[in-house]
């Protein structure tokens, strides 16, 4: 069994192509190997975390047509572990093999204006926002949205990069320059500042037949704009948790995702949920599911894109996942000596400040009921 032209499942033994060579690809490749699949990584350097554990690697840039064609000729299905793979790259591969989630999903997720507009059109709340084309337009947008507000680039922002806080005293010209927004980022977006009680995320898997399975909402705590800890489950009221799951499933269905959709949300003091952004790929806030879930997000991705039945998304126990960022990784010896801690190192040779080197999941009390879907 190889190509999925008839919509039939892509069976173990087939080769999954993964665009991007980082830790998300590495953990996907490990989960794929457990189910008997091979992985072929497309990335730039032979020693990237995913390439270290994959069967084959094609080295190339995302605009290298020859490398992409040779990659596409040797895989049965493609997915990605990196958000900003150019749409043209995805379409080139999609002309040859299925790409999940589809390029049309990526086109929404890569653009903050499109993703918030898409959510609002489904009746899903976000922070108020305005498109901003230049510094002069920022003045008008600030007048409409009010302060405090946050200016972001429409594309390519991550971990707080391309973001500037705006208050009543901010000089709009300086803020525009500091954000880095411009033609290369499709401009900027001004969002009302959300005085959130906590930040949460929900990861939903969706199969080609429309079946969905959502992981429990988790709380995400950041340090220096980078995810520091994920608390499983998020300590939020049941009604908020249900609302968050419903929102994530509606977005996943609305976008027609096959694979995973991670939805980041703010929870307000009133218990309302506002969508901040979506990522159609495995997510840092889902690492816990490897050790504390009945099915990991990575296995769920493999199942979904290959058309296999989705796994049980419930957790076996509560958990706290902590990223090992930069020098944090030096603590690995203490972590590995702790029987409640599950250590994951990504094989990155060079430690740099702000670089995600690994993570640890600390397992807590066994709490869950078995077998509930979307729980
Ligand atoms: P983002 O790149 O959109 O995920 O934003 C990075 C972080 O900045 C978020 O995790 C929040 O902590 C914060 N942030 C982003 N947008 C807003 C907003 N509209 N109001 C308050 N905080 C925000």
mmCIF file of C-alpha atoms and ligand atoms in Angstrom:
data_model
loop_
_atom_site.group_PDB
_atom_site.id
_atom_site.type_symbol
_atom_site.label_atom_id
_atom_site.label_comp_id
_atom_site.label_asym_id
_atom_site.label_seq_id
_atom_site.Cartn_x
_atom_site.Cartn_y
_atom_site.Cartn_z
ATOM 1 C CA UNK A 1 0.000 0.000 0.000
ATOM 2 C CA UNK A 2 1.440 3.340 -0.841
ATOM 3 C CA UNK A 3 -0.315 6.396 -2.231
ATOM 4 C CA UNK A 4 -3.577 7.539 -0.751
ATOM 5 C CA UNK A 5 -5.181 8.446 -4.052
ATOM 6 C CA UNK A 6 -8.371 6.541 -3.317
ATOM 7 C CA UNK A 7 -8.766 7.977 0.165
ATOM 8 C CA UNK A 8 -7.900 4.588 1.624
ATOM 9 C CA UNK A 9 -5.608 4.478 4.652
ATOM 10 C CA UNK A 10 -1.876 4.860 4.319
ATOM 11 C CA UNK A 11 -0.700 1.726 6.048
ATOM 12 C CA UNK A 12 2.298 0.999 8.288
ATOM 13 C CA UNK A 13 5.367 0.497 6.131
ATOM 14 C CA UNK A 14 4.624 3.665 4.143
ATOM 15 C CA UNK A 15 6.789 6.773 4.330
ATOM 16 C CA UNK A 16 5.655 10.004 5.952
ATOM 17 C CA UNK A 17 7.372 13.159 4.740
ATOM 18 C CA UNK A 18 7.901 15.876 7.336
ATOM 19 C CA UNK A 19 8.770 19.432 6.345
ATOM 20 C CA UNK A 20 11.051 20.842 9.012
ATOM 21 C CA UNK A 21 13.728 19.205 11.125
ATOM 22 C CA UNK A 22 13.054 20.456 14.668
ATOM 23 C CA UNK A 23 11.949 18.719 17.852
ATOM 24 C CA UNK A 24 8.304 18.533 16.795
ATOM 25 C CA UNK A 25 9.380 16.570 13.737
ATOM 26 C CA UNK A 26 11.659 14.430 15.871
ATOM 27 C CA UNK A 27 8.850 13.425 18.229
ATOM 28 C CA UNK A 28 6.510 12.837 15.270
ATOM 29 C CA UNK A 29 9.101 10.581 13.632
ATOM 30 C CA UNK A 30 9.539 8.609 16.862
ATOM 31 C CA UNK A 31 5.757 8.104 17.147
ATOM 32 C CA UNK A 32 5.570 7.131 13.477
ATOM 33 C CA UNK A 33 8.335 4.575 13.967
ATOM 34 C CA UNK A 34 6.369 3.021 16.844
ATOM 35 C CA UNK A 35 3.528 2.389 14.414
ATOM 36 C CA UNK A 36 5.817 0.938 11.755
ATOM 37 C CA UNK A 37 6.066 3.966 9.466
ATOM 38 C CA UNK A 38 9.233 5.436 8.019
ATOM 39 C CA UNK A 39 9.862 9.168 8.074
ATOM 40 C CA UNK A 40 11.616 11.277 5.486
ATOM 41 C CA UNK A 41 12.621 14.708 6.767
ATOM 42 C CA UNK A 42 13.034 17.783 4.582
ATOM 43 C CA UNK A 43 15.342 20.262 6.309
ATOM 44 C CA UNK A 44 18.536 22.201 5.806
ATOM 45 C CA UNK A 45 21.110 20.539 8.052
ATOM 46 C CA UNK A 46 21.893 16.840 8.444
ATOM 47 C CA UNK A 47 22.135 17.059 12.241
ATOM 48 C CA UNK A 48 18.731 18.625 12.941
ATOM 49 C CA UNK A 49 16.753 16.921 15.749
ATOM 50 C CA UNK A 50 14.306 15.164 13.421
ATOM 51 C CA UNK A 51 16.978 14.099 10.930
ATOM 52 C CA UNK A 52 18.816 12.306 13.749
ATOM 53 C CA UNK A 53 15.943 9.832 14.198
ATOM 54 C CA UNK A 54 14.490 9.582 10.685
ATOM 55 C CA UNK A 55 15.017 6.993 7.965
ATOM 56 C CA UNK A 56 15.922 9.460 5.221
ATOM 57 C CA UNK A 57 16.651 13.174 5.022
ATOM 58 C CA UNK A 58 16.545 15.454 2.023
ATOM 59 C CA UNK A 59 18.559 18.603 2.550
ATOM 60 C CA UNK A 60 17.268 21.717 0.891
ATOM 61 C CA UNK A 61 15.642 25.082 1.240
ATOM 62 C CA UNK A 62 11.892 25.446 0.924
ATOM 63 C CA UNK A 63 12.364 27.133 -2.458
ATOM 64 C CA UNK A 64 14.579 24.389 -3.898
ATOM 65 C CA UNK A 65 12.241 22.883 -6.531
ATOM 66 C CA UNK A 66 14.529 19.939 -7.377
ATOM 67 C CA UNK A 67 14.974 18.940 -3.755
ATOM 68 C CA UNK A 68 11.222 19.247 -3.130
ATOM 69 C CA UNK A 69 10.388 17.106 -6.169
ATOM 70 C CA UNK A 70 12.834 14.409 -5.178
ATOM 71 C CA UNK A 71 11.392 14.466 -1.614
ATOM 72 C CA UNK A 72 7.803 14.252 -2.901
ATOM 73 C CA UNK A 73 8.691 11.322 -5.166
ATOM 74 C CA UNK A 74 9.829 9.266 -2.175
ATOM 75 C CA UNK A 75 6.985 9.820 0.320
ATOM 76 C CA UNK A 76 3.351 8.693 0.588
ATOM 77 C CA UNK A 77 1.957 11.622 2.565
ATOM 78 C CA UNK A 78 3.411 14.891 3.837
ATOM 79 C CA UNK A 79 2.959 16.945 6.964
ATOM 80 C CA UNK A 80 4.901 19.766 8.556
ATOM 81 C CA UNK A 81 6.339 20.609 11.912
ATOM 82 C CA UNK A 82 7.173 24.233 11.166
ATOM 83 C CA UNK A 83 4.504 26.865 10.733
ATOM 84 C CA UNK A 84 6.002 29.099 8.109
ATOM 85 C CA UNK A 85 6.602 26.655 5.277
ATOM 86 C CA UNK A 86 5.769 28.746 2.171
ATOM 87 C CA UNK A 87 2.372 27.950 0.635
ATOM 88 C CA UNK A 88 4.024 27.466 -2.801
ATOM 89 C CA UNK A 89 6.245 24.769 -1.267
ATOM 90 C CA UNK A 90 3.220 22.969 0.144
ATOM 91 C CA UNK A 91 1.317 23.251 -3.125
ATOM 92 C CA UNK A 92 4.227 21.864 -5.089
ATOM 93 C CA UNK A 93 4.246 18.778 -2.868
ATOM 94 C CA UNK A 94 0.421 18.573 -2.788
ATOM 95 C CA UNK A 95 0.457 18.195 -6.583
ATOM 96 C CA UNK A 96 2.189 14.838 -6.027
ATOM 97 C CA UNK A 97 1.086 13.447 -2.629
ATOM 98 C CA UNK A 98 -1.505 14.395 0.010
ATOM 99 C CA UNK A 99 -0.348 17.212 2.303
ATOM 100 C CA UNK A 100 -2.041 17.326 5.723
ATOM 101 C CA UNK A 101 -3.148 19.759 7.009
ATOM 102 C CA UNK A 102 -3.840 21.225 3.561
ATOM 103 C CA UNK A 103 -2.047 24.304 2.216
ATOM 104 C CA UNK A 104 -5.353 26.232 2.524
ATOM 105 C CA UNK A 105 -5.268 25.650 6.310
ATOM 106 C CA UNK A 106 -1.678 26.883 6.500
ATOM 107 C CA UNK A 107 -2.614 30.002 4.539
ATOM 108 C CA UNK A 108 -5.069 30.983 7.294
ATOM 109 C CA UNK A 109 -2.809 29.997 10.188
ATOM 110 C CA UNK A 110 0.218 31.868 8.821
ATOM 111 C CA UNK A 111 -1.655 35.169 8.785
ATOM 112 C CA UNK A 112 -2.903 36.718 12.033
ATOM 113 C CA UNK A 113 -5.530 38.819 10.265
ATOM 114 C CA UNK A 114 -6.941 35.825 8.420
ATOM 115 C CA UNK A 115 -7.006 33.578 11.464
ATOM 116 C CA UNK A 116 -8.825 36.098 13.646
ATOM 117 C CA UNK A 117 -11.249 36.966 10.844
ATOM 118 C CA UNK A 118 -11.886 33.256 10.258
ATOM 119 C CA UNK A 119 -12.633 32.727 13.966
ATOM 120 C CA UNK A 120 -14.960 35.744 14.119
ATOM 121 C CA UNK A 121 -16.839 34.522 11.030
ATOM 122 C CA UNK A 122 -17.547 31.279 12.906
ATOM 123 C CA UNK A 123 -18.889 33.350 15.808
ATOM 124 C CA UNK A 124 -15.752 32.691 17.880
ATOM 125 C CA UNK A 125 -14.466 35.598 19.971
ATOM 126 C CA UNK A 126 -10.983 37.107 19.694
ATOM 127 C CA UNK A 127 -9.452 40.330 20.992
ATOM 128 C CA UNK A 128 -10.691 43.298 18.934
ATOM 129 C CA UNK A 129 -8.246 43.966 16.087
ATOM 130 C CA UNK A 130 -7.519 46.194 13.105
ATOM 131 C CA UNK A 131 -5.265 45.740 10.094
ATOM 132 C CA UNK A 132 -2.467 48.315 10.022
ATOM 133 C CA UNK A 133 -0.607 49.054 6.796
ATOM 134 C CA UNK A 134 1.805 51.743 7.977
ATOM 135 C CA UNK A 135 2.665 54.105 10.835
ATOM 136 C CA UNK A 136 -0.017 56.613 9.799
ATOM 137 C CA UNK A 137 -2.694 53.909 9.830
ATOM 138 C CA UNK A 138 -1.541 52.906 13.298
ATOM 139 C CA UNK A 139 -2.692 56.275 14.648
ATOM 140 C CA UNK A 140 -6.250 55.617 13.426
ATOM 141 C CA UNK A 141 -6.212 52.016 14.654
ATOM 142 C CA UNK A 142 -5.103 53.111 18.149
ATOM 143 C CA UNK A 143 -7.980 55.626 18.196
ATOM 144 C CA UNK A 144 -10.440 52.813 17.368
ATOM 145 C CA UNK A 145 -9.061 49.989 19.526
ATOM 146 C CA UNK A 146 -7.903 52.163 22.437
ATOM 147 C CA UNK A 147 -4.997 51.464 24.792
ATOM 148 C CA UNK A 148 -3.452 49.347 26.081
ATOM 149 C CA UNK A 149 -3.022 47.411 22.851
ATOM 150 C CA UNK A 150 -0.512 45.120 21.175
ATOM 151 C CA UNK A 151 0.975 45.685 17.712
ATOM 152 C CA UNK A 152 2.081 42.517 15.930
ATOM 153 C CA UNK A 153 3.359 41.604 12.511
ATOM 154 C CA UNK A 154 0.663 39.857 10.446
ATOM 155 C CA UNK A 155 3.104 37.102 9.501
ATOM 156 C CA UNK A 156 6.234 35.475 10.921
ATOM 157 C CA UNK A 157 5.757 36.483 14.574
ATOM 158 C CA UNK A 158 6.511 33.868 17.214
ATOM 159 C CA UNK A 159 7.550 33.749 20.872
ATOM 160 C CA UNK A 160 6.775 37.462 21.230
ATOM 161 C CA UNK A 161 8.972 38.486 18.279
ATOM 162 C CA UNK A 162 7.466 41.235 16.131
ATOM 163 C CA UNK A 163 5.311 42.451 19.046
ATOM 164 C CA UNK A 164 5.163 45.871 20.686
ATOM 165 C CA UNK A 165 2.995 46.965 23.603
ATOM 166 C CA UNK A 166 1.143 50.223 23.008
ATOM 167 C CA UNK A 167 -0.079 52.551 25.732
ATOM 168 C CA UNK A 168 -1.359 56.121 25.736
ATOM 169 C CA UNK A 169 2.196 57.518 25.763
ATOM 170 C CA UNK A 170 3.541 55.378 22.890
ATOM 171 C CA UNK A 171 4.850 57.144 19.784
ATOM 172 C CA UNK A 172 3.129 55.313 16.869
ATOM 173 C CA UNK A 173 6.022 55.879 14.454
ATOM 174 C CA UNK A 174 8.520 54.391 16.894
ATOM 175 C CA UNK A 175 6.192 51.486 17.699
ATOM 176 C CA UNK A 176 5.696 50.716 14.010
ATOM 177 C CA UNK A 177 9.464 50.686 13.432
ATOM 178 C CA UNK A 178 10.085 48.565 16.533
ATOM 179 C CA UNK A 179 7.542 45.922 15.461
ATOM 180 C CA UNK A 180 9.355 45.256 12.199
ATOM 181 C CA UNK A 181 6.004 45.233 10.389
ATOM 182 C CA UNK A 182 6.150 46.131 6.713
ATOM 183 C CA UNK A 183 5.526 44.692 3.254
ATOM 184 C CA UNK A 184 7.534 41.541 4.085
ATOM 185 C CA UNK A 185 5.179 40.699 6.952
ATOM 186 C CA UNK A 186 1.967 41.659 5.090
ATOM 187 C CA UNK A 187 1.792 44.649 7.418
ATOM 188 C CA UNK A 188 0.708 44.719 11.027
ATOM 189 C CA UNK A 189 -2.282 44.010 13.233
ATOM 190 C CA UNK A 190 -3.274 46.037 16.278
ATOM 191 C CA UNK A 191 -5.038 44.010 18.948
ATOM 192 C CA UNK A 192 -6.764 45.185 22.084
ATOM 193 C CA UNK A 193 -4.775 44.107 25.149
ATOM 194 C CA UNK A 194 -6.518 41.219 26.913
ATOM 195 C CA UNK A 195 -6.208 41.341 30.685
ATOM 196 C CA UNK A 196 -6.349 37.566 30.860
ATOM 197 C CA UNK A 197 -6.601 35.374 33.950
ATOM 198 C CA UNK A 198 -4.616 32.645 32.212
ATOM 199 C CA UNK A 199 -3.536 31.345 28.822
ATOM 200 C CA UNK A 200 -4.669 27.927 27.690
ATOM 201 C CA UNK A 201 -4.489 25.750 24.614
ATOM 202 C CA UNK A 202 -6.470 22.871 23.195
ATOM 203 C CA UNK A 203 -5.094 20.456 20.614
ATOM 204 C CA UNK A 204 -7.628 18.716 18.388
ATOM 205 C CA UNK A 205 -6.972 15.848 16.006
ATOM 206 C CA UNK A 206 -9.223 15.392 12.985
ATOM 207 C CA UNK A 207 -9.295 12.381 10.679
ATOM 208 C CA UNK A 208 -10.197 12.416 6.952
ATOM 209 C CA UNK A 209 -13.672 11.034 7.812
ATOM 210 C CA UNK A 210 -14.359 14.064 10.037
ATOM 211 C CA UNK A 211 -13.858 12.259 13.358
ATOM 212 C CA UNK A 212 -12.333 14.576 15.978
ATOM 213 C CA UNK A 213 -10.606 13.966 19.304
ATOM 214 C CA UNK A 214 -9.612 16.857 21.569
ATOM 215 C CA UNK A 215 -7.003 16.798 24.289
ATOM 216 C CA UNK A 216 -7.882 18.386 27.614
ATOM 217 C CA UNK A 217 -7.336 22.183 27.854
ATOM 218 C CA UNK A 218 -3.966 22.944 29.434
ATOM 219 C CA UNK A 219 -2.590 26.116 30.986
ATOM 220 C CA UNK A 220 0.511 27.673 29.458
ATOM 221 C CA UNK A 221 2.818 29.868 31.489
ATOM 222 C CA UNK A 222 5.472 31.887 29.677
ATOM 223 C CA UNK A 223 8.880 33.226 30.629
ATOM 224 C CA UNK A 224 10.493 35.876 28.404
ATOM 225 C CA UNK A 225 7.665 35.290 25.878
ATOM 226 C CA UNK A 226 8.627 31.625 25.509
ATOM 227 C CA UNK A 227 6.492 28.769 26.817
ATOM 228 C CA UNK A 228 7.944 27.776 30.172
ATOM 229 C CA UNK A 229 5.410 25.389 31.731
ATOM 230 C CA UNK A 230 2.248 23.601 30.719
ATOM 231 C CA UNK A 231 -0.134 22.575 33.497
ATOM 232 C CA UNK A 232 -2.319 19.550 32.686
ATOM 233 C CA UNK A 233 -5.242 20.008 33.025
ATOM 234 C CA UNK A 234 -5.710 23.791 33.088
ATOM 235 C CA UNK A 235 -7.130 24.793 36.497
ATOM 236 C CA UNK A 236 -10.253 26.391 35.022
ATOM 237 C CA UNK A 237 -13.975 25.829 35.646
ATOM 238 C CA UNK A 238 -15.607 22.920 33.815
ATOM 239 C CA UNK A 239 -17.823 25.284 31.805
ATOM 240 C CA UNK A 240 -14.762 27.198 30.549
ATOM 241 C CA UNK A 241 -12.981 23.962 29.740
ATOM 242 C CA UNK A 242 -15.971 22.746 27.727
ATOM 243 C CA UNK A 243 -16.221 26.088 25.940
ATOM 244 C CA UNK A 244 -12.528 25.957 25.038
ATOM 245 C CA UNK A 245 -12.860 22.443 23.635
ATOM 246 C CA UNK A 246 -15.945 23.395 21.622
ATOM 247 C CA UNK A 247 -14.167 26.431 20.165
ATOM 248 C CA UNK A 248 -11.132 24.352 19.187
ATOM 249 C CA UNK A 249 -13.238 21.625 17.563
ATOM 250 C CA UNK A 250 -15.315 24.181 15.637
ATOM 251 C CA UNK A 251 -12.149 25.841 14.324
ATOM 252 C CA UNK A 252 -10.648 22.486 13.383
ATOM 253 C CA UNK A 253 -13.817 21.471 11.530
ATOM 254 C CA UNK A 254 -14.291 24.912 9.988
ATOM 255 C CA UNK A 255 -10.774 24.879 8.593
ATOM 256 C CA UNK A 256 -11.175 21.297 7.385
ATOM 257 C CA UNK A 257 -7.986 20.220 9.137
ATOM 258 C CA UNK A 258 -6.761 16.674 8.654
ATOM 259 C CA UNK A 259 -4.071 16.243 11.288
ATOM 260 C CA UNK A 260 -3.704 18.444 14.358
ATOM 261 C CA UNK A 261 -4.867 21.930 15.210
ATOM 262 C CA UNK A 262 -3.524 23.627 18.327
ATOM 263 C CA UNK A 263 -5.633 26.568 19.456
ATOM 264 C CA UNK A 264 -4.162 29.098 21.883
ATOM 265 C CA UNK A 265 -6.697 31.032 23.919
ATOM 266 C CA UNK A 266 -6.944 33.625 26.655
ATOM 267 C CA UNK A 267 -9.306 33.000 29.576
ATOM 268 C CA UNK A 268 -10.705 36.224 31.029
ATOM 269 C CA UNK A 269 -11.541 36.852 34.676
ATOM 270 C CA UNK A 270 -15.212 36.264 33.735
ATOM 271 C CA UNK A 271 -14.368 32.794 32.372
ATOM 272 C CA UNK A 272 -14.777 33.773 28.719
ATOM 273 C CA UNK A 273 -12.483 32.331 26.096
ATOM 274 C CA UNK A 274 -10.822 34.450 23.371
ATOM 275 C CA UNK A 275 -8.825 32.789 20.586
ATOM 276 C CA UNK A 276 -5.309 34.183 20.175
ATOM 277 C CA UNK A 277 -3.843 31.972 17.476
ATOM 278 C CA UNK A 278 -3.935 28.572 15.838
ATOM 279 C CA UNK A 279 -1.141 26.231 14.765
ATOM 280 C CA UNK A 280 -1.944 23.324 12.420
ATOM 281 C CA UNK A 281 0.817 21.065 13.710
ATOM 282 C CA UNK A 282 2.001 19.429 16.931
ATOM 283 C CA UNK A 283 2.381 22.030 19.651
ATOM 284 C CA UNK A 284 4.817 22.586 22.503
ATOM 285 C CA UNK A 285 1.863 22.553 24.916
ATOM 286 C CA UNK A 286 1.077 18.956 23.863
ATOM 287 C CA UNK A 287 4.429 17.393 24.790
ATOM 288 C CA UNK A 288 2.888 16.125 28.038
ATOM 289 C CA UNK A 289 0.738 13.688 26.058
ATOM 290 C CA UNK A 290 3.767 11.469 25.298
ATOM 291 C CA UNK A 291 4.104 10.454 28.936
ATOM 292 C CA UNK A 292 0.735 11.302 30.519
ATOM 293 C CA UNK A 293 -1.670 10.679 27.643
ATOM 294 C CA UNK A 294 -3.210 7.437 26.431
ATOM 295 C CA UNK A 295 -2.282 8.614 22.934
ATOM 296 C CA UNK A 296 0.345 11.281 22.309
ATOM 297 C CA UNK A 297 -0.338 14.242 20.037
ATOM 298 C CA UNK A 298 2.394 12.880 17.768
ATOM 299 C CA UNK A 299 0.801 9.464 17.428
ATOM 300 C CA UNK A 300 -2.557 11.179 16.924
ATOM 301 C CA UNK A 301 -1.044 13.183 14.054
ATOM 302 C CA UNK A 302 0.290 10.031 12.417
ATOM 303 C CA UNK A 303 -3.067 8.296 12.818
ATOM 304 C CA UNK A 304 -4.984 11.276 11.409
ATOM 305 C CA UNK A 305 -2.848 11.905 8.329
ATOM 306 C CA UNK A 306 -2.680 8.202 7.518
ATOM 307 C CA UNK A 307 -6.429 7.722 7.876
ATOM 308 C CA UNK A 308 -6.183 5.315 10.829
ATOM 309 C CA UNK A 309 -8.712 5.449 13.695
ATOM 310 C CA UNK A 310 -7.856 8.209 16.160
ATOM 311 C CA UNK A 311 -6.559 7.193 19.575
ATOM 312 C CA UNK A 312 -8.058 7.871 22.992
ATOM 313 C CA UNK A 313 -7.117 11.489 23.864
ATOM 314 C CA UNK A 314 -7.737 11.163 27.606
ATOM 315 C CA UNK A 315 -4.878 11.469 30.038
ATOM 316 C CA UNK A 316 -3.615 8.721 32.292
ATOM 317 C CA UNK A 317 -2.608 11.237 34.934
ATOM 318 C CA UNK A 318 -2.195 14.943 35.571
ATOM 319 C CA UNK A 319 1.137 16.401 34.562
ATOM 320 C CA UNK A 320 3.343 19.471 34.413
ATOM 321 C CA UNK A 321 5.586 19.895 31.393
ATOM 322 C CA UNK A 322 8.566 22.216 31.678
ATOM 323 C CA UNK A 323 10.659 23.327 28.760
ATOM 324 C CA UNK A 324 14.421 23.123 29.193
ATOM 325 C CA UNK A 325 15.482 26.377 27.601
ATOM 326 C CA UNK A 326 19.136 27.321 27.115
ATOM 327 C CA UNK A 327 21.172 26.449 30.212
ATOM 328 C CA UNK A 328 18.145 24.785 31.887
ATOM 329 C CA UNK A 329 19.296 21.670 30.088
ATOM 330 C CA UNK A 330 22.240 21.405 32.492
ATOM 331 C CA UNK A 331 19.751 20.138 35.107
ATOM 332 C CA UNK A 332 19.172 16.924 33.157
ATOM 333 C CA UNK A 333 21.141 14.814 35.623
ATOM 334 C CA UNK A 334 18.828 15.764 38.505
ATOM 335 C CA UNK A 335 15.771 15.250 36.337
ATOM 336 C CA UNK A 336 16.773 11.796 35.207
ATOM 337 C CA UNK A 337 17.252 10.747 38.847
ATOM 338 C CA UNK A 338 13.634 11.694 39.681
ATOM 339 C CA UNK A 339 11.275 8.735 39.213
ATOM 340 C CA UNK A 340 8.276 11.014 38.594
ATOM 341 C CA UNK A 341 10.058 12.940 35.833
ATOM 342 C CA UNK A 342 10.229 11.952 32.168
ATOM 343 C CA UNK A 343 13.183 13.593 30.420
ATOM 344 C CA UNK A 344 13.277 14.404 26.700
ATOM 345 C CA UNK A 345 16.414 15.853 25.110
ATOM 346 C CA UNK A 346 16.340 17.000 21.508
ATOM 347 C CA UNK A 347 19.911 16.200 20.496
ATOM 348 C CA UNK A 348 20.870 19.824 19.818
ATOM 349 C CA UNK A 349 24.646 20.111 19.897
ATOM 350 C CA UNK A 350 24.789 23.791 20.774
ATOM 351 C CA UNK A 351 23.096 25.364 23.797
ATOM 352 C CA UNK A 352 21.985 28.947 23.153
ATOM 353 C CA UNK A 353 19.939 31.338 25.325
ATOM 354 C CA UNK A 354 16.259 30.994 24.418
ATOM 355 C CA UNK A 355 16.803 27.728 22.530
ATOM 356 C CA UNK A 356 14.481 24.829 23.374
ATOM 357 C CA UNK A 357 16.919 22.040 24.264
ATOM 358 C CA UNK A 358 14.510 19.526 25.763
ATOM 359 C CA UNK A 359 11.613 19.214 28.172
ATOM 360 C CA UNK A 360 10.621 17.327 31.277
ATOM 361 C CA UNK A 361 7.155 16.034 32.073
ATOM 362 C CA UNK A 362 6.463 15.476 35.751
ATOM 363 C CA UNK A 363 3.685 13.013 36.303
ATOM 364 C CA UNK A 364 1.043 13.725 38.917
ATOM 365 C CA UNK A 365 -1.974 12.015 40.394
ATOM 366 C CA UNK A 366 -3.912 9.498 38.332
ATOM 367 C CA UNK A 367 -7.232 11.215 37.816
ATOM 368 C CA UNK A 368 -8.892 10.446 34.565
ATOM 369 C CA UNK A 369 -11.779 8.274 33.556
ATOM 370 C CA UNK A 370 -10.933 5.963 30.737
ATOM 371 C CA UNK A 371 -12.403 6.086 27.282
ATOM 372 C CA UNK A 372 -14.231 9.414 27.137
ATOM 373 C CA UNK A 373 -13.830 11.038 23.735
ATOM 374 C CA UNK A 374 -12.864 14.699 23.693
ATOM 375 C CA UNK A 375 -12.028 14.593 27.384
HETATM 376 P P1 LIG B 1 1.439 35.408 20.265
HETATM 377 O O1 LIG B 1 2.684 35.517 19.440
HETATM 378 O O2 LIG B 1 0.239 36.012 19.619
HETATM 379 O O3 LIG B 1 1.192 34.006 20.736
HETATM 380 O O4 LIG B 1 1.706 36.248 21.589
HETATM 381 C C1 LIG B 1 2.731 35.905 22.503
HETATM 382 C C2 LIG B 1 2.278 36.223 23.906
HETATM 383 O O5 LIG B 1 2.030 37.632 24.046
HETATM 384 C C3 LIG B 1 0.959 35.562 24.296
HETATM 385 O O6 LIG B 1 1.186 34.240 24.732
HETATM 386 C C4 LIG B 1 0.467 36.496 25.382
HETATM 387 O O7 LIG B 1 1.136 36.230 26.589
HETATM 388 C C5 LIG B 1 0.890 37.855 24.890
HETATM 389 N N1 LIG B 1 -0.188 38.472 24.077
HETATM 390 C C6 LIG B 1 -0.376 38.323 22.756
HETATM 391 N N2 LIG B 1 -1.467 39.006 22.340
HETATM 392 C C7 LIG B 1 -1.998 39.593 23.418
HETATM 393 C C8 LIG B 1 -3.142 40.422 23.628
HETATM 394 N N3 LIG B 1 -3.949 40.806 22.632
HETATM 395 N N4 LIG B 1 -3.398 40.835 24.902
HETATM 396 C C9 LIG B 1 -2.582 40.451 25.932
HETATM 397 N N5 LIG B 1 -1.475 39.684 25.783
HETATM 398 C C10 LIG B 1 -1.174 39.243 24.548
#
